[in-house]
Short mmCIF file of C-alpha atoms in Angstrom, two decimals:
data_model
loop_
_atom_site.label_atom_id
_atom_site.label_comp_id
_atom_site.label_asym_id
_atom_site.label_seq_id
_atom_site.Cartn_x
_atom_site.Cartn_y
_atom_site.Cartn_z
CA UNK A 1 0.08 -0.01 0.16
CA UNK A 2 2.47 2.02 1.11
CA UNK A 3 4.50 1.49 -2.09
CA UNK A 4 1.55 2.89 -3.98
CA UNK A 5 -0.03 5.17 -2.44
CA UNK A 6 3.78 6.32 -3.11
CA UNK A 7 4.75 5.81 -6.28
CA UNK A 8 0.31 7.65 -6.98
CA UNK A 9 2.57 10.42 -5.75
CA UNK A 10 5.11 10.69 -8.17
CA UNK A 11 3.35 10.33 -11.28
CA UNK A 12 0.69 12.64 -9.66
CA UNK A 13 3.93 15.30 -9.22
CA UNK A 14 5.09 14.36 -12.38
CA UNK A 15 2.12 15.43 -13.80
CA UNK A 16 1.38 18.09 -11.86
CA UNK A 17 5.28 19.34 -12.69
CA UNK A 18 4.31 18.54 -16.75
CA UNK A 19 1.88 21.13 -16.14
CA UNK A 20 2.57 23.33 -14.86
CA UNK A 21 5.40 23.37 -17.18
CA UNK A 22 2.73 23.95 -19.73
CA UNK A 23 1.75 26.64 -17.74
CA UNK A 24 4.20 28.44 -18.09
CA UNK A 25 5.52 28.15 -21.77
CA UNK A 26 2.09 28.78 -23.26
CA UNK A 27 2.16 32.05 -21.35
CA UNK A 28 6.15 32.64 -22.63
CA UNK A 29 4.31 31.55 -26.24
CA UNK A 30 1.43 34.56 -25.07
CA UNK A 31 3.91 37.30 -24.24
CA UNK A 32 5.69 37.06 -26.72
CA UNK A 33 3.44 36.96 -29.48
CA UNK A 34 1.26 39.97 -27.58
CA UNK A 35 4.72 41.61 -27.20
CA UNK A 36 6.79 40.39 -30.62
CA UNK A 37 9.67 41.55 -30.28
CA UNK A 38 12.83 38.72 -30.63
CA UNK A 39 13.73 36.68 -28.21
CA UNK A 40 18.36 38.11 -27.74
CA UNK A 41 20.65 37.55 -24.59
CA UNK A 42 22.16 40.60 -25.85
CA UNK A 43 22.74 42.99 -23.09
CA UNK A 44 22.69 46.05 -25.58
CA UNK A 45 19.71 45.62 -26.76
CA UNK A 46 17.83 43.85 -23.76
CA UNK A 47 18.67 47.82 -22.08
CA UNK A 48 17.24 49.54 -25.94
CA UNK A 49 14.41 47.58 -25.60
CA UNK A 50 13.76 48.79 -22.02
CA UNK A 51 14.44 52.40 -22.65
CA UNK A 52 11.37 51.68 -25.53
CA UNK A 53 8.77 50.47 -23.07
CA UNK A 54 8.98 53.29 -20.77
CA UNK A 55 9.55 56.30 -23.02
CA UNK A 56 6.68 54.40 -24.30
CA UNK A 57 5.17 54.29 -21.17
CA UNK A 58 5.68 57.73 -20.35
CA UNK A 59 4.95 58.60 -24.04
CA UNK A 60 2.02 57.73 -23.51
CA UNK A 61 0.35 59.36 -20.36
CA UNK A 62 1.92 63.27 -21.85
CA UNK A 63 0.11 62.28 -24.88
CA UNK A 64 -2.54 64.46 -24.37
CA UNK A 65 0.29 68.43 -23.50
CA UNK A 66 1.32 67.41 -27.46
CA UNK A 67 4.45 66.83 -26.31
CA UNK A 68 7.21 62.97 -26.25
CA UNK A 69 8.37 62.43 -23.03
CA UNK A 70 12.21 63.64 -24.70
CA UNK A 71 10.52 66.52 -26.02
CA UNK A 72 9.05 67.51 -23.01
CA UNK A 73 12.17 67.34 -20.95
CA UNK A 74 13.75 69.34 -23.87
CA UNK A 75 11.29 72.25 -22.95
CA UNK A 76 12.25 71.68 -18.94
CA UNK A 77 16.16 71.86 -20.51
CA UNK A 78 15.07 76.14 -22.57
CA UNK A 79 13.33 76.67 -18.79
CA UNK A 80 15.62 75.88 -16.67
CA UNK A 81 18.66 77.85 -18.49
CA UNK A 82 17.76 81.20 -20.92
CA UNK A 83 18.93 81.93 -24.36
CA UNK A 84 21.15 78.75 -24.61
CA UNK A 85 22.08 77.58 -28.06
CA UNK A 86 22.29 74.04 -29.78
CA UNK A 87 25.47 73.30 -28.50
CA UNK A 88 24.20 74.43 -24.29
CA UNK A 89 20.91 72.63 -24.70
CA UNK A 90 23.26 69.21 -26.07
CA UNK A 91 25.27 69.13 -23.57
CA UNK A 92 22.62 69.63 -21.18
CA UNK A 93 20.46 67.23 -23.17
CA UNK A 94 23.53 64.46 -23.65
CA UNK A 95 22.15 64.09 -26.81
CA UNK A 96 24.05 64.02 -29.88
CA UNK A 97 23.03 67.94 -32.04
CA UNK A 98 21.89 65.43 -34.07
CA UNK A 99 19.16 64.28 -32.46
CA UNK A 100 19.23 67.52 -30.65
CA UNK A 101 18.00 68.55 -33.82
CA UNK A 102 15.71 65.84 -34.58
CA UNK A 103 13.28 66.80 -30.84
CA UNK A 104 14.42 70.58 -31.19
CA UNK A 105 12.43 71.31 -34.87
CA UNK A 106 8.27 70.23 -33.80
CA UNK A 107 9.16 72.81 -30.36
CA UNK A 108 9.51 75.70 -32.92
CA UNK A 109 7.46 74.21 -36.25
CA UNK A 110 4.78 74.20 -32.42
CA UNK A 111 5.41 77.95 -31.52
CA UNK A 112 6.34 76.37 -28.50
CA UNK A 113 10.32 77.56 -28.93
CA UNK A 114 11.79 80.78 -30.74
CA UNK A 115 15.04 81.48 -31.19
CA UNK A 116 16.11 84.77 -30.13
CA UNK A 117 19.21 85.27 -31.60
CA UNK A 118 20.22 89.24 -33.21
CA UNK A 119 20.56 89.29 -36.64
CA UNK A 120 24.30 89.85 -37.25
CA UNK A 121 24.87 86.53 -34.43
CA UNK A 122 26.35 83.55 -34.87
CA UNK A 123 24.66 80.88 -31.95
CA UNK A 124 20.48 80.83 -31.59
CA UNK A 125 19.13 81.70 -28.10
CA UNK A 126 16.71 79.71 -27.90
CA UNK A 127 13.86 80.44 -25.24
CA UNK A 128 10.23 79.17 -24.49
CA UNK A 129 7.31 80.84 -25.46
CA UNK A 130 4.09 81.48 -23.78
CA UNK A 131 2.24 78.47 -25.00
CA UNK A 132 5.76 76.75 -24.68
CA UNK A 133 5.40 77.74 -21.06
CA UNK A 134 1.68 76.69 -20.46
CA UNK A 135 2.85 73.66 -22.46
CA UNK A 136 5.43 72.74 -20.02
CA UNK A 137 3.16 73.84 -16.89
CA UNK A 138 0.62 71.01 -17.72
CA UNK A 139 3.22 68.94 -18.65
CA UNK A 140 4.59 68.70 -15.14
CA UNK A 141 1.62 67.71 -14.21
CA UNK A 142 1.28 64.31 -16.64
CA UNK A 143 5.09 64.39 -16.40
CA UNK A 144 4.58 63.57 -12.11
CA UNK A 145 1.22 61.23 -13.05
CA UNK A 146 3.05 59.18 -15.75
CA UNK A 147 6.04 58.67 -12.80
CA UNK A 148 3.52 57.79 -9.92
CA UNK A 149 2.14 55.97 -12.20
CA UNK A 150 5.61 53.95 -13.02
CA UNK A 151 6.36 53.90 -9.42
CA UNK A 152 4.07 51.79 -7.93
CA UNK A 153 4.41 49.49 -11.22
CA UNK A 154 7.21 48.63 -10.82
CA UNK A 155 6.13 48.65 -6.84
CA UNK A 156 9.03 49.46 -4.34
CA UNK A 157 12.03 46.90 -4.49
CA UNK A 158 11.29 46.80 -7.99
CA UNK A 159 12.84 51.00 -7.68
CA UNK A 160 15.19 49.77 -5.87
CA UNK A 161 16.24 47.24 -7.90
CA UNK A 162 16.14 48.93 -11.00
CA UNK A 163 17.94 52.48 -9.29
CA UNK A 164 21.24 49.67 -9.25
CA UNK A 165 21.61 48.71 -11.48
CA UNK A 166 21.32 52.31 -13.82
CA UNK A 167 23.06 53.89 -11.22
CA UNK A 168 26.10 50.54 -12.74
CA UNK A 169 25.13 50.71 -16.41
CA UNK A 170 25.39 54.68 -16.50
CA UNK A 171 29.82 53.81 -14.38
CA UNK A 172 30.20 51.66 -18.11
CA UNK B 1 23.17 81.34 -20.54
CA UNK B 2 21.49 82.27 -17.46
CA UNK B 3 19.74 79.42 -15.63
CA UNK B 4 16.07 80.24 -13.73
CA UNK B 5 17.27 79.03 -9.85
CA UNK B 6 13.80 78.14 -9.21
CA UNK B 7 13.53 76.52 -11.80
CA UNK B 8 16.70 74.10 -10.66
CA UNK B 9 15.99 74.23 -7.29
CA UNK B 10 12.29 72.68 -7.43
CA UNK B 11 14.14 70.06 -11.02
CA UNK B 12 16.18 68.78 -8.07
CA UNK B 13 13.73 68.68 -5.25
CA UNK B 14 11.56 66.93 -7.22
CA UNK B 15 11.97 61.92 -7.67
CA UNK B 16 14.66 61.78 -11.06
CA UNK B 17 12.22 60.73 -13.59
CA UNK B 18 13.06 57.35 -14.98
CA UNK B 19 12.37 57.18 -18.32
CA UNK B 20 16.01 59.54 -18.03
CA UNK B 21 17.78 57.22 -16.09
CA UNK B 22 16.79 54.30 -18.40
CA UNK B 23 17.92 55.94 -21.91
CA UNK B 24 21.19 57.70 -19.61
CA UNK B 25 21.77 53.78 -18.83
CA UNK B 26 20.85 52.54 -22.40
CA UNK B 27 22.75 55.20 -23.49
CA UNK B 28 26.45 54.51 -21.45
CA UNK B 29 25.79 51.04 -22.77
CA UNK B 30 25.29 52.10 -26.26
CA UNK B 31 28.15 53.56 -25.76
CA UNK B 32 30.73 51.41 -24.74
CA UNK B 33 28.86 48.77 -27.62
CA UNK B 34 29.84 51.52 -29.88
CA UNK B 35 33.20 51.27 -28.61
CA UNK B 36 34.21 47.41 -29.25
CA UNK B 37 32.56 46.78 -32.38
CA UNK B 38 34.46 50.66 -33.81
CA UNK B 39 36.81 47.69 -36.01
CA UNK B 40 33.69 46.11 -37.37
CA UNK B 41 33.23 49.60 -39.24
CA UNK B 42 30.10 49.11 -37.67
CA UNK B 43 27.76 50.99 -34.99
CA UNK B 44 26.05 49.12 -32.66
CA UNK B 45 22.53 49.67 -33.44
CA UNK B 46 23.70 48.90 -37.17
CA UNK B 47 25.13 45.71 -36.17
CA UNK B 48 21.91 44.66 -33.98
CA UNK B 49 19.92 45.36 -37.49
CA UNK B 50 22.30 43.07 -39.80
CA UNK B 51 21.98 40.44 -37.37
CA UNK B 52 18.45 40.58 -37.06
CA UNK B 53 18.33 40.78 -40.66
CA UNK B 54 20.22 37.98 -41.17
CA UNK B 55 18.35 35.50 -38.69
CA UNK B 56 15.15 36.16 -40.08
CA UNK B 57 16.56 35.54 -44.02
CA UNK B 58 14.41 38.36 -45.42
CA UNK B 59 12.25 40.58 -43.17
CA UNK B 60 9.43 43.63 -44.55
CA UNK B 61 10.50 46.28 -43.48
CA UNK B 62 7.58 46.69 -40.15
CA UNK B 63 7.98 43.93 -39.59
CA UNK B 64 11.79 45.10 -38.43
CA UNK B 65 10.56 47.28 -36.50
CA UNK B 66 7.45 46.11 -34.91
CA UNK B 67 10.80 43.39 -33.10
CA UNK B 68 13.62 45.91 -32.78
CA UNK B 69 10.91 47.41 -30.50
CA UNK B 70 12.23 51.17 -33.19
CA UNK B 71 9.34 53.37 -35.16
CA UNK B 72 9.53 53.37 -38.85
CA UNK B 73 11.69 56.55 -39.54
CA UNK B 74 14.53 55.70 -37.17
CA UNK B 75 14.38 52.35 -38.66
CA UNK B 76 14.66 53.79 -41.85
CA UNK B 77 17.70 56.55 -40.71
CA UNK B 78 19.36 53.42 -39.80
CA UNK B 79 19.52 50.99 -42.78
CA UNK B 80 20.33 54.16 -45.13
CA UNK B 81 24.06 53.75 -44.77
CA UNK B 82 23.74 49.73 -44.82
CA UNK B 83 21.84 50.53 -47.89
CA UNK B 84 24.34 52.83 -49.02
CA UNK B 85 27.49 50.39 -48.10
CA UNK B 86 25.97 47.85 -50.11
CA UNK B 87 25.91 45.71 -47.34
CA UNK B 88 21.68 45.29 -47.34
CA UNK B 89 19.20 44.84 -50.42
CA UNK B 90 15.95 46.42 -49.95
CA UNK B 91 13.59 45.41 -52.67
CA UNK B 92 9.88 45.01 -52.35
CA UNK B 93 8.27 41.80 -50.73
CA UNK B 94 6.18 39.60 -52.24
CA UNK B 95 3.29 42.25 -51.00
CA UNK B 96 3.96 44.95 -53.32
CA UNK B 97 2.97 47.32 -50.47
CA UNK B 98 5.71 46.19 -48.27
CA UNK B 99 9.00 46.64 -48.88
CA UNK B 100 11.42 43.50 -48.21
CA UNK B 101 14.77 43.66 -47.06
CA UNK B 102 17.74 40.93 -46.50
CA UNK B 103 21.51 40.94 -46.66
CA UNK B 104 24.36 40.71 -49.09
CA UNK B 105 27.27 38.58 -49.00
CA UNK B 106 28.70 41.82 -48.25
CA UNK B 107 26.89 42.27 -45.35
CA UNK B 108 26.85 38.18 -44.04
CA UNK B 109 31.12 38.94 -43.88
CA UNK B 110 30.37 41.80 -42.10
CA UNK B 111 28.12 40.96 -39.35
CA UNK B 112 30.43 37.98 -39.00
CA UNK B 113 33.39 39.08 -38.58
CA UNK B 114 31.56 41.94 -35.96
CA UNK B 115 30.73 38.76 -34.09
CA UNK B 116 33.28 38.32 -32.43
CA UNK B 117 33.95 41.95 -30.76
CA UNK B 118 30.25 41.14 -30.06
CA UNK B 119 30.86 37.95 -28.34
CA UNK B 120 33.99 39.94 -26.15
CA UNK B 121 30.86 42.91 -25.13
CA UNK B 122 28.81 41.07 -23.93
CA UNK B 123 32.01 38.29 -21.90
CA UNK B 124 32.92 41.74 -20.50
CA UNK B 125 29.09 43.48 -19.80
CA UNK B 126 29.36 39.46 -17.72
CA UNK B 127 32.52 40.10 -16.16
CA UNK B 128 31.26 44.90 -14.84
CA UNK B 129 27.57 43.47 -13.16
CA UNK B 130 28.62 39.86 -12.32
CA UNK B 131 27.18 39.19 -8.92
CA UNK B 132 24.42 42.13 -10.41
CA UNK B 133 24.31 39.90 -13.57
CA UNK B 134 20.85 38.25 -12.21
CA UNK B 135 18.96 42.36 -11.00
CA UNK B 136 19.94 42.95 -14.14
CA UNK B 137 18.01 39.96 -15.94
CA UNK B 138 14.99 40.58 -13.16
CA UNK B 139 14.48 43.96 -13.56
CA UNK B 140 14.44 44.49 -17.99
CA UNK B 141 11.71 41.37 -18.00
CA UNK B 142 9.83 43.47 -15.17
CA UNK B 143 9.92 46.66 -17.02
CA UNK B 144 9.09 44.77 -20.45
CA UNK B 145 5.75 42.99 -18.99
CA UNK B 146 5.01 46.64 -18.10
CA UNK B 147 4.06 46.75 -21.61
CA UNK B 148 2.38 44.18 -21.93
#
């Protein structure tokens, strides 16, 4: 009887094991389909993709003020350093100049940022317009909302783990 | 340039933007890979695209953008120099609405040559992260799950 029970237990354990394995496998498949991204072992690709996910989260919430999170931080940097040149702005944002120019261009065409340099002078002096200041103020609320929601989703432990990892990577 | 002190103080006092921090970290990792790939003549982004195209054989631009998680405009900007260098070939696909991309022989050689450099970068990352590696993987998986 004991032997029989022992055997039965092994059979049940294995069945459950297979069940769980199948369940995990199924979940992975579903996730793979949903996220439609390639499996990778590359650390660089992993962190770059993570960036896309996080940026997307902030962008979605900031959408109602009409700018992306990158553009929002450009607006904030211009507000922070009145009359700055493109080079100064690029240094502040740690962006290369062509990336910055790509982010700046829509802000200028939307009339949120103007160049107030005197004719005949070389470096541009960027400034926010009244509309730019309003967008920044509204954006600030939305940013705070995005930040809060992100923290909530990650949980306190997740945030600490994230901060630790990021700090290590930045020092690379 | 004049710094707006009041605003600067309020930014310092608010919590740091996680989005900005993740981007900064990704930038420093990308630069690290760029440096190790330098002799291949490829930047990391280019290498990763070539490698994924190689893996797929032929892939539509739309699908490539989706899989690599970059938008179409950025992808086109990144593919252009590769096409100019003769590493990839872009042509209309079976469904002529979608353009397809594949590697040329030159592109295949380029990937083979860069693979060793990439492996070196991976190894160095593992050495650098050491016991933080499982934490790194876990956090990134969590971020990915946020999007699902």
